[in-house]
Amino acid sequence: MTTSQFIAGLIGPVSMAIATFMVIRRESFAQFTREAVSNRPLIFLAGILLMLAGLTIIQTHNLWVWDWRVIITVLGWLCVLGGLVRIFSPEYAQTIVDNIKPDHPAVIVTAVLYFALGAFLTAKAYAIF
């Protein structure tokens, strides 16, 4: 198993689980996000963890190649960026969540994209195609 497959095998199933939760338990998802962003120390901690995850991916998988593996590298950099935003501007996360309604079509579209990305990475991780 390559490093790419290993990381894809972690990111893929988690993305699919989160996406499924977003659709099946929309009200709970909305409640969790509202509660999480009302706690600035929690946003700060989430930023640290997200940045740490991104840096871990970048340290082990900073591949800028023109195939599926670049998705993992881009996700690593997005994690670093997302972590920095949460650390330095937690109020930005609060503003975004305040504008999200659980029945908004964007929630479903986002969940579908997360699930599709997760399914793709899972398939690559376990050499399904």
Tab-separated table of C-alpha atoms in Angstrom:
chain	number	residue	atom	x	y	z
A	1	MET	CA	0.000	0.000	0.000
A	2	THR	CA	1.377	3.396	-0.972
A	3	THR	CA	1.270	6.516	1.174
A	4	SER	CA	-1.361	7.914	-1.202
A	5	GLN	CA	-3.567	4.870	-0.712
A	6	PHE	CA	-3.082	4.956	3.051
A	7	ILE	CA	-4.123	8.611	3.374
A	8	ALA	CA	-6.990	8.137	0.897
A	9	GLY	CA	-8.130	5.177	3.010
A	10	LEU	CA	-8.399	7.502	6.010
A	11	ILE	CA	-9.951	10.535	4.326
A	12	GLY	CA	-12.382	8.644	2.078
A	13	PRO	CA	-14.483	6.722	4.611
A	14	VAL	CA	-14.563	9.661	7.038
A	15	SER	CA	-15.801	11.985	4.271
A	16	MET	CA	-18.499	9.499	3.338
A	17	ALA	CA	-19.615	9.142	6.967
A	18	ILE	CA	-19.789	12.915	7.479
A	19	ALA	CA	-21.702	13.386	4.224
A	20	THR	CA	-24.184	10.685	5.175
A	21	PHE	CA	-24.676	12.277	8.592
A	22	MET	CA	-25.223	15.686	6.963
A	23	VAL	CA	-28.094	14.271	4.893
A	24	ILE	CA	-29.707	11.770	7.249
A	25	ARG	CA	-29.445	13.897	10.410
A	26	ARG	CA	-29.719	17.415	8.981
A	27	GLU	CA	-31.159	18.985	12.122
A	28	SER	CA	-28.520	17.358	14.340
A	29	PHE	CA	-25.765	18.462	11.969
A	30	ALA	CA	-27.063	22.040	12.077
A	31	GLN	CA	-27.318	21.926	15.877
A	32	PHE	CA	-23.785	20.505	16.250
A	33	THR	CA	-22.306	23.182	14.035
A	34	ARG	CA	-24.195	25.979	15.805
A	35	GLU	CA	-23.042	24.740	19.202
A	36	ALA	CA	-19.463	24.218	18.060
A	37	VAL	CA	-19.058	27.716	16.646
A	38	SER	CA	-20.524	29.318	19.746
A	39	ASN	CA	-17.452	28.094	21.647
A	40	ARG	CA	-14.366	30.036	20.522
A	41	PRO	CA	-11.859	27.873	22.424
A	42	LEU	CA	-13.331	24.846	20.615
A	43	ILE	CA	-12.909	26.600	17.261
A	44	PHE	CA	-9.301	27.361	18.218
A	45	LEU	CA	-8.672	23.713	19.168
A	46	ALA	CA	-10.326	22.534	15.952
A	47	GLY	CA	-8.026	24.889	14.047
A	48	ILE	CA	-4.959	23.441	15.724
A	49	LEU	CA	-6.077	19.874	14.980
A	50	LEU	CA	-7.006	20.697	11.385
A	51	MET	CA	-3.699	22.443	10.799
A	52	LEU	CA	-1.839	19.528	12.377
A	53	ALA	CA	-3.660	17.068	10.105
A	54	GLY	CA	-2.875	19.204	7.064
A	55	LEU	CA	0.788	19.531	7.970
A	56	THR	CA	0.983	15.777	8.516
A	57	ILE	CA	-0.427	15.173	5.054
A	58	ILE	CA	1.916	17.711	3.478
A	59	GLN	CA	4.966	16.321	5.293
A	60	THR	CA	4.247	12.799	4.057
A	61	HIS	CA	2.515	13.504	0.761
A	62	ASN	CA	3.421	16.778	-0.943
A	63	LEU	CA	3.048	15.377	-4.456
A	64	TRP	CA	2.196	17.786	-7.246
A	65	VAL	CA	1.498	15.239	-9.973
A	66	TRP	CA	-1.214	15.178	-12.622
A	67	ASP	CA	-3.202	12.220	-11.323
A	68	TRP	CA	-5.607	11.431	-8.492
A	69	ARG	CA	-2.894	11.763	-5.825
A	70	VAL	CA	-2.818	15.545	-6.177
A	71	ILE	CA	-6.254	15.582	-4.511
A	72	ILE	CA	-4.635	14.436	-1.271
A	73	THR	CA	-1.976	17.142	-1.481
A	74	VAL	CA	-4.591	19.830	-2.155
A	75	LEU	CA	-6.689	18.565	0.775
A	76	GLY	CA	-3.603	18.788	2.992
A	77	TRP	CA	-3.020	22.403	2.030
A	78	LEU	CA	-6.739	23.204	2.459
A	79	CYS	CA	-6.560	21.733	5.967
A	80	VAL	CA	-3.615	23.991	6.797
A	81	LEU	CA	-5.478	27.014	5.440
A	82	GLY	CA	-8.699	26.059	7.253
A	83	GLY	CA	-6.787	25.556	10.470
A	84	LEU	CA	-5.141	28.963	10.199
A	85	VAL	CA	-8.507	30.628	9.579
A	86	ARG	CA	-9.989	28.948	12.658
A	87	ILE	CA	-6.980	29.903	14.801
A	88	PHE	CA	-6.742	33.538	13.738
A	89	SER	CA	-10.362	34.337	12.859
A	90	PRO	CA	-12.864	32.190	14.777
A	91	GLU	CA	-15.564	34.799	14.225
A	92	TYR	CA	-15.402	34.035	10.487
A	93	ALA	CA	-16.471	30.441	11.206
A	94	GLN	CA	-19.317	31.777	13.342
A	95	THR	CA	-20.506	34.049	10.519
A	96	ILE	CA	-20.564	31.190	8.006
A	97	VAL	CA	-22.499	28.842	10.288
A	98	ASP	CA	-24.985	31.547	11.262
A	99	ASN	CA	-25.988	31.781	7.601
A	100	ILE	CA	-26.461	28.025	7.042
A	101	LYS	CA	-29.955	26.605	7.294
A	102	PRO	CA	-30.305	22.795	7.502
A	103	ASP	CA	-32.864	22.688	4.696
A	104	HIS	CA	-30.814	24.858	2.337
A	105	PRO	CA	-29.908	23.089	-0.935
A	106	ALA	CA	-26.252	23.989	-0.420
A	107	VAL	CA	-26.091	21.562	2.514
A	108	ILE	CA	-27.242	18.684	0.299
A	109	VAL	CA	-24.939	19.715	-2.562
A	110	THR	CA	-21.992	19.897	-0.171
A	111	ALA	CA	-22.868	16.492	1.282
A	112	VAL	CA	-23.097	14.958	-2.196
A	113	LEU	CA	-19.697	16.409	-3.132
A	114	TYR	CA	-18.151	15.158	0.146
A	115	PHE	CA	-19.626	11.721	-0.422
A	116	ALA	CA	-18.448	11.561	-4.037
A	117	LEU	CA	-14.936	12.649	-3.066
A	118	GLY	CA	-14.914	10.152	-0.206
A	119	ALA	CA	-16.134	7.334	-2.434
A	120	PHE	CA	-13.491	8.151	-5.040
A	121	LEU	CA	-10.683	8.214	-2.467
A	122	THR	CA	-11.949	5.029	-0.826
A	123	ALA	CA	-12.015	3.289	-4.201
A	124	LYS	CA	-8.441	4.428	-4.912
A	125	ALA	CA	-7.295	3.369	-1.448
A	126	TYR	CA	-8.630	-0.140	-1.801
A	127	ALA	CA	-7.796	-0.444	-5.515
A	128	ILE	CA	-11.430	-0.863	-6.522
A	129	PHE	CA	-10.723	0.844	-9.859
